PDB file of C-alpha atoms in Angstrom:
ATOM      1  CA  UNK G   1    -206.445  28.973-153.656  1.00  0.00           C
ATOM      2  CA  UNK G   2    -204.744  25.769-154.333  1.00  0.00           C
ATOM      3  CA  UNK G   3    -201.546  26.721-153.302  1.00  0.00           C
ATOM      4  CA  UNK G   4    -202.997  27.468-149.909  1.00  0.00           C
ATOM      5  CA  UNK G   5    -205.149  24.328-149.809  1.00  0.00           C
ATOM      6  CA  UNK G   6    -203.399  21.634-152.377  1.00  0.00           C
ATOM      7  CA  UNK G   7    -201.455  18.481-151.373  1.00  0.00           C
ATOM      8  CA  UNK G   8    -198.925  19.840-154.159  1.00  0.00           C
ATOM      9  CA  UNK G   9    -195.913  21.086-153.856  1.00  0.00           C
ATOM     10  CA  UNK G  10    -195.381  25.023-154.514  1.00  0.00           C
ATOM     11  CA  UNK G  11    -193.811  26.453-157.827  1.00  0.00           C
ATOM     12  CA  UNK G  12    -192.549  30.276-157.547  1.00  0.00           C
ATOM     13  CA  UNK G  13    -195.649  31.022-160.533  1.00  0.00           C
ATOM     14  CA  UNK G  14    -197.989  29.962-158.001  1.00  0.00           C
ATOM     15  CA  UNK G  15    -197.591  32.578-155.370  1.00  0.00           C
ATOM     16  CA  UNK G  16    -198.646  36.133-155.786  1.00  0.00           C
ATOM     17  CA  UNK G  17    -196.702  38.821-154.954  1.00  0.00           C
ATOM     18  CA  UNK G  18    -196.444  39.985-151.159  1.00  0.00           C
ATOM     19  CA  UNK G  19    -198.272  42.976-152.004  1.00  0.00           C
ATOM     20  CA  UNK G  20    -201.382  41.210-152.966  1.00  0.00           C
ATOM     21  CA  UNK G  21    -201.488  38.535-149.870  1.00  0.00           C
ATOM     22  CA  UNK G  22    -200.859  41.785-147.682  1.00  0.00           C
ATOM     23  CA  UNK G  23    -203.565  43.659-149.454  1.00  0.00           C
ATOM     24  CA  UNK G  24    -206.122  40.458-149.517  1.00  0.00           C
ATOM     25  CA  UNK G  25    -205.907  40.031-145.617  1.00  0.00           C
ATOM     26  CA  UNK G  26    -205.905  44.319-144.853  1.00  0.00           C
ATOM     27  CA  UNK G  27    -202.249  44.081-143.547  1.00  0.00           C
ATOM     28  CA  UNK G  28    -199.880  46.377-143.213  1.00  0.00           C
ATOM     29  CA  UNK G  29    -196.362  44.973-144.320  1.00  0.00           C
ATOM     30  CA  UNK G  30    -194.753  46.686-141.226  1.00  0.00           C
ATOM     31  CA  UNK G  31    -196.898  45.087-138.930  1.00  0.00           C
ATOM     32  CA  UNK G  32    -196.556  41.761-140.859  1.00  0.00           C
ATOM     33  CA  UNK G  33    -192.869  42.071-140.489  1.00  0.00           C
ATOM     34  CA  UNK G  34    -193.153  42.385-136.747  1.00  0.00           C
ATOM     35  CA  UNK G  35    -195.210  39.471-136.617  1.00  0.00           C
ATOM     36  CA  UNK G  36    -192.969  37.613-138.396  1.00  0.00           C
ATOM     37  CA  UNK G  37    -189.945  38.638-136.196  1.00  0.00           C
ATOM     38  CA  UNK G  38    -192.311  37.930-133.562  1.00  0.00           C
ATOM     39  CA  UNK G  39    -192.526  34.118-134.583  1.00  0.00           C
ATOM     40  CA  UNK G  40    -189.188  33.871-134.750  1.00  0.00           C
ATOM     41  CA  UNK G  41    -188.790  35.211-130.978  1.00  0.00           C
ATOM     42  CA  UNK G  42    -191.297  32.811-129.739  1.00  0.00           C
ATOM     43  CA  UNK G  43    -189.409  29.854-131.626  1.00  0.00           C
ATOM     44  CA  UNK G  44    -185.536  30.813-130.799  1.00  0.00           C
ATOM     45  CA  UNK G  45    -185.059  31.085-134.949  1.00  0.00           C
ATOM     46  CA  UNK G  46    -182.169  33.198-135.266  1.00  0.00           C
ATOM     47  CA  UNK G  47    -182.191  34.135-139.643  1.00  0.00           C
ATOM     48  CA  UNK G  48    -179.303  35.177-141.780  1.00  0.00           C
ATOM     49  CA  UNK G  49    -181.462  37.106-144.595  1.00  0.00           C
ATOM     50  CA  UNK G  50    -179.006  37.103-146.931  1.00  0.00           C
ATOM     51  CA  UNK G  51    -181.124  40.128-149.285  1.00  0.00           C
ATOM     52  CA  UNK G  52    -182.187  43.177-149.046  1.00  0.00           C
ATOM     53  CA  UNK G  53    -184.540  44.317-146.940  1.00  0.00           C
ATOM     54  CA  UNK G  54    -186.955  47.296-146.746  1.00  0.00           C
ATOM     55  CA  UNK G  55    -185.417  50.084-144.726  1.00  0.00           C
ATOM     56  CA  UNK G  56    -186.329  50.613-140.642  1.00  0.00           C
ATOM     57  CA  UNK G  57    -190.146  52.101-141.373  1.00  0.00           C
ATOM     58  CA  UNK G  58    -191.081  55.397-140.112  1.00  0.00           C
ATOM     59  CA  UNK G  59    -193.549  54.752-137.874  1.00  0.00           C
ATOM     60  CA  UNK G  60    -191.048  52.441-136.422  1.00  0.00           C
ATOM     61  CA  UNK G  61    -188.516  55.176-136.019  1.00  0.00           C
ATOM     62  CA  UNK G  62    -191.054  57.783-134.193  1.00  0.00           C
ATOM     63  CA  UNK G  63    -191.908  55.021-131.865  1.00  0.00           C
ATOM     64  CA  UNK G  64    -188.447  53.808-131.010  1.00  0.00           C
ATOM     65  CA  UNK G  65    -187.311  57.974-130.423  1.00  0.00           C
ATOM     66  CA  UNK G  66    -190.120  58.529-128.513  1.00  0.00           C
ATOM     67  CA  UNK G  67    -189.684  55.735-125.932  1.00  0.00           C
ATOM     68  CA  UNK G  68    -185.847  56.869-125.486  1.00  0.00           C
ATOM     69  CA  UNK G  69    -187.881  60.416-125.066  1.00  0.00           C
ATOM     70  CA  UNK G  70    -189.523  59.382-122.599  1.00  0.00           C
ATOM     71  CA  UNK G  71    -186.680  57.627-120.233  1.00  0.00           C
ATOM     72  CA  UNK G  72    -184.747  61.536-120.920  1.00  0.00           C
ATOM     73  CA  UNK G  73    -181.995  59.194-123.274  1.00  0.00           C
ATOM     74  CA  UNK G  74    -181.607  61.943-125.755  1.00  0.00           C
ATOM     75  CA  UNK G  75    -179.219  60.506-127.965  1.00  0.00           C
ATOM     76  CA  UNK G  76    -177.873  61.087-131.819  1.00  0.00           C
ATOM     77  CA  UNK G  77    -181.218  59.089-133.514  1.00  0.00           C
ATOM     78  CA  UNK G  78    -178.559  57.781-136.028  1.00  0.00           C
ATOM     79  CA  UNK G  79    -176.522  55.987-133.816  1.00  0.00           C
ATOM     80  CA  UNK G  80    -179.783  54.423-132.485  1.00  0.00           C
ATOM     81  CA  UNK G  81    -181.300  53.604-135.794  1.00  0.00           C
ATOM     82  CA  UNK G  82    -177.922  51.486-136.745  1.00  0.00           C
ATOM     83  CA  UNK G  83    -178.373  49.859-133.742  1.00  0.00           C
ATOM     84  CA  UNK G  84    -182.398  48.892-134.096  1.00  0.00           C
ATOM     85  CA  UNK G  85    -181.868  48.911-137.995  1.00  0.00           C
ATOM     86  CA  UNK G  86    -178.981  45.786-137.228  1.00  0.00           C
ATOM     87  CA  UNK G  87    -181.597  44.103-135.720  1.00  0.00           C
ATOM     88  CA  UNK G  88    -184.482  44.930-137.566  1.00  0.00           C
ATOM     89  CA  UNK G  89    -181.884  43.258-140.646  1.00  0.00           C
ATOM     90  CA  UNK G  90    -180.991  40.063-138.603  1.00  0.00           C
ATOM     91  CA  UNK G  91    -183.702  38.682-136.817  1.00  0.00           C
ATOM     92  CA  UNK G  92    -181.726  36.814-133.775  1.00  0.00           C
ATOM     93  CA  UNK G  93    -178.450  38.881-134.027  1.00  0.00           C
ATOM     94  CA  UNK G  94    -176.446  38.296-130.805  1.00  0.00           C
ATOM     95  CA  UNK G  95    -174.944  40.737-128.613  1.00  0.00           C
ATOM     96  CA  UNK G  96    -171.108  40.055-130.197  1.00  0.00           C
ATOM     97  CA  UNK G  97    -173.112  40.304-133.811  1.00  0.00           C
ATOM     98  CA  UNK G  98    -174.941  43.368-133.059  1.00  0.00           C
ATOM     99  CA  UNK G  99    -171.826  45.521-131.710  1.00  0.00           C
ATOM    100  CA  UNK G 100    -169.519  44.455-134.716  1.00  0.00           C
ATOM    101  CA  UNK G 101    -172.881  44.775-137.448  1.00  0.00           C
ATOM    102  CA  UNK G 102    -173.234  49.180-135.263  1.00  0.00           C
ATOM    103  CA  UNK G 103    -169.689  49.767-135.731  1.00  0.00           C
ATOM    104  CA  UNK G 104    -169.494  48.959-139.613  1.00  0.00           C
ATOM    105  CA  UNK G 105    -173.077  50.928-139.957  1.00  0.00           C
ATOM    106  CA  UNK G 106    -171.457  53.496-138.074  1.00  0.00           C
ATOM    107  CA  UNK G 107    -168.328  53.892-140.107  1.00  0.00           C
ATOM    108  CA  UNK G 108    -169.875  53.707-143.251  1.00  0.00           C
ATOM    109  CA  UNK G 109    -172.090  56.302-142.298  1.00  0.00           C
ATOM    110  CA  UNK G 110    -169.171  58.459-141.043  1.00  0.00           C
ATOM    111  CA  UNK G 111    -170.081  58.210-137.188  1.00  0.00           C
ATOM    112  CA  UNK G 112    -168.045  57.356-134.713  1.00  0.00           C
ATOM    113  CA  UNK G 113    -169.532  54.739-132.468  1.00  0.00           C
ATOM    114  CA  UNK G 114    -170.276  55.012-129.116  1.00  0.00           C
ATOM    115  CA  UNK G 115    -170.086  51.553-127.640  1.00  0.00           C
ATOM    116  CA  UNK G 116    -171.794  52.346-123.894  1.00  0.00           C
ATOM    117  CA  UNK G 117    -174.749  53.078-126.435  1.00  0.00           C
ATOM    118  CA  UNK G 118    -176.036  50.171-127.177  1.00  0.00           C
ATOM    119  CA  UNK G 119    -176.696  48.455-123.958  1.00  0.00           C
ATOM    120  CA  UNK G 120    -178.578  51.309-122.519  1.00  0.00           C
ATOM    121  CA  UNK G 121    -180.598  51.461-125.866  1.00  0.00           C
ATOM    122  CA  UNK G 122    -181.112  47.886-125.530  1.00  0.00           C
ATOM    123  CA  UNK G 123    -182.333  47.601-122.361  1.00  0.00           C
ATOM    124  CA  UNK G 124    -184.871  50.551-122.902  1.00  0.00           C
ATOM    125  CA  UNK G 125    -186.363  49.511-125.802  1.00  0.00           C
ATOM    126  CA  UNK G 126    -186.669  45.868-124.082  1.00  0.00           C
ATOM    127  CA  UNK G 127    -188.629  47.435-121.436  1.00  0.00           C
ATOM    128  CA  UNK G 128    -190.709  49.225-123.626  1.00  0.00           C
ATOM    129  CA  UNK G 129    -191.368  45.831-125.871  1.00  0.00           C
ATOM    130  CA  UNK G 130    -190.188  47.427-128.816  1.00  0.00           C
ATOM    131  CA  UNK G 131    -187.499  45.180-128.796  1.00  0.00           C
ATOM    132  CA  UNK G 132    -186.858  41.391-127.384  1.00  0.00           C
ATOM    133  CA  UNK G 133    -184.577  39.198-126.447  1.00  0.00           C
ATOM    134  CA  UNK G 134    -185.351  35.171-127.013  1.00  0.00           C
ATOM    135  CA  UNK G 135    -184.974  33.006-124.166  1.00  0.00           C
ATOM    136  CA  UNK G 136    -184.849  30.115-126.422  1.00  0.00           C
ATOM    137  CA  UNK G 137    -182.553  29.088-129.103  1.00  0.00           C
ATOM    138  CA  UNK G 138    -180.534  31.679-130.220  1.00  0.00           C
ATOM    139  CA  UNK G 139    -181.452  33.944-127.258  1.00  0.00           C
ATOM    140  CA  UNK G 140    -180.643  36.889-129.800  1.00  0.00           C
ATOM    141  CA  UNK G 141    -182.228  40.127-130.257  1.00  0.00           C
ATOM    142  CA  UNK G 142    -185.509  40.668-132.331  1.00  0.00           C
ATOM    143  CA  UNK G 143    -187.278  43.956-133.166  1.00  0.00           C
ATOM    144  CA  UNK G 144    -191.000  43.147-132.398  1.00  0.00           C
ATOM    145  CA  UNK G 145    -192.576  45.903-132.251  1.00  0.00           C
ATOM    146  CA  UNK G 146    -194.684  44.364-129.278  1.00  0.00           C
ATOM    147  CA  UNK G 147    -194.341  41.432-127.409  1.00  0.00           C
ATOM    148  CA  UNK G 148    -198.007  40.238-126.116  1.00  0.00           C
ATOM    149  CA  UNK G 149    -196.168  37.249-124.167  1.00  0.00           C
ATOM    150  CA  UNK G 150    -193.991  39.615-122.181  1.00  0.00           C
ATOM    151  CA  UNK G 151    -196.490  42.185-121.452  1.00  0.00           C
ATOM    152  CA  UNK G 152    -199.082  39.656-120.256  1.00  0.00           C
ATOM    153  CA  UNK G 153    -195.966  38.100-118.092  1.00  0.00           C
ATOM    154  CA  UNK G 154    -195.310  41.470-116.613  1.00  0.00           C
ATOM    155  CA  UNK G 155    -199.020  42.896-115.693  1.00  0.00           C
ATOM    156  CA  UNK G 156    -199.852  39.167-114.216  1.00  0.00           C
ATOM    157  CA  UNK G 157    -196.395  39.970-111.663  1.00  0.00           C
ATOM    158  CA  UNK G 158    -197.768  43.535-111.114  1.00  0.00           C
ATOM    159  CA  UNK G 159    -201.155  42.364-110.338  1.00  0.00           C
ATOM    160  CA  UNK G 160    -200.497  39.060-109.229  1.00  0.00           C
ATOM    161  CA  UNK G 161    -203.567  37.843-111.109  1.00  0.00           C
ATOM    162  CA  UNK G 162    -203.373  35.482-113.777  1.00  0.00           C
ATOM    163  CA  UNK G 163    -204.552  36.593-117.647  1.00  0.00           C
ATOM    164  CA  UNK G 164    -207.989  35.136-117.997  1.00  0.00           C
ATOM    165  CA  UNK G 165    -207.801  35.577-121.782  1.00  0.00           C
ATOM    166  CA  UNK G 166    -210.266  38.389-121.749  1.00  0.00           C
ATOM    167  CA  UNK G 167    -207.633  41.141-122.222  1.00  0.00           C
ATOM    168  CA  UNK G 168    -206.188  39.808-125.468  1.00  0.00           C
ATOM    169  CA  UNK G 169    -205.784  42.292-127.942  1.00  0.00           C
ATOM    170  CA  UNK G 170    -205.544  42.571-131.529  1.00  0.00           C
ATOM    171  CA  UNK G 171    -201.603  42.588-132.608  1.00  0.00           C
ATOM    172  CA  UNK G 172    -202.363  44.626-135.284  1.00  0.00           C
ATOM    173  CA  UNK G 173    -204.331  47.230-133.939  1.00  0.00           C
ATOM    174  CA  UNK G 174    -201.204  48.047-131.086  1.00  0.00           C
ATOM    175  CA  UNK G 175    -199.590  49.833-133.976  1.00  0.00           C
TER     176      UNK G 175
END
């Protein structure tokens, strides 16, 4: 536990590997990776990864097709997935980013891109939190999974009540 608690700096021996830290605090690395995204959101932190990353998770996927299900925007799930996947790659991406980042998915994957997509997929998975847009910084796109701030923002204007606290929930437990 020195490497959590130490005045010391860190070596790369003295952290275990993801796995462990996600199976030590019961986490699921999806839902970290939201959280993490989510961070970044809240902060305006717009990251250039620069790896590889682990592919759009499933879960993820059923979500994201069942909120355009449920708004009747039956589209080609591929062309939405190299949209969210562009994002889901580049926390922060902006709008000018995300277009060029669809059109090479698209072309690599041997679809031709629909560019009216991605603003109507945009704006539906933003109103379904899946998605967000930061109002800060890099005021790029983020794939959240949830976004606590913005729902608790949106039922205090439909109530017109202030959130007491009391309602909180449990980030992980929304997936």
């Amino acid at each position: 536990m020195q490497w959590v608690f130490g005045q010391e700096p860190l070596n790369a021996d003295d952290i275990p590997p993801r796995a462990i830290i996600l199976d030590l605090f019961h986490a699921r690395e999806f839902v970290f990776q939201l959280r993490v995204q989510y961070e970044l959101l809240r902060k305006g932190i717009k990251l250039n990864l620069g790896f590889m990353i682990s592919p759009l998770p499933q879960l993820l996927k059923f979500q994201i097709l069942g909120s355009l299900r449920r708004v009747n925007l039956l589209v080609d799930p591929d062309q939405v997935f190299a949209i969210v996947s562009s994002i889901w790659e580049n926390p922060g991406i902006s709008d000018a980013e995300l277009i060029q980042t669809y059109q090479e998915r698209c072309n690599r994957a041997g679809l031709r891109p629909d560019f009216d997509l991605p603003p109507r997929v945009l704006a539906f998975l933003e109103l379904d939190y899946i998605i967000s847009r930061a109002d800060i910084g890099s005021a790029g796109w983020y794939l959240t999974g949830r976004n606590p701030m913005r729902m608790r923002q949106d039922a205090q204007e439909e109530t017109g009540r202030m959130s007491t606290g009391a309602d909180q929930r449990s980030w992980s437990a929304q997936f």
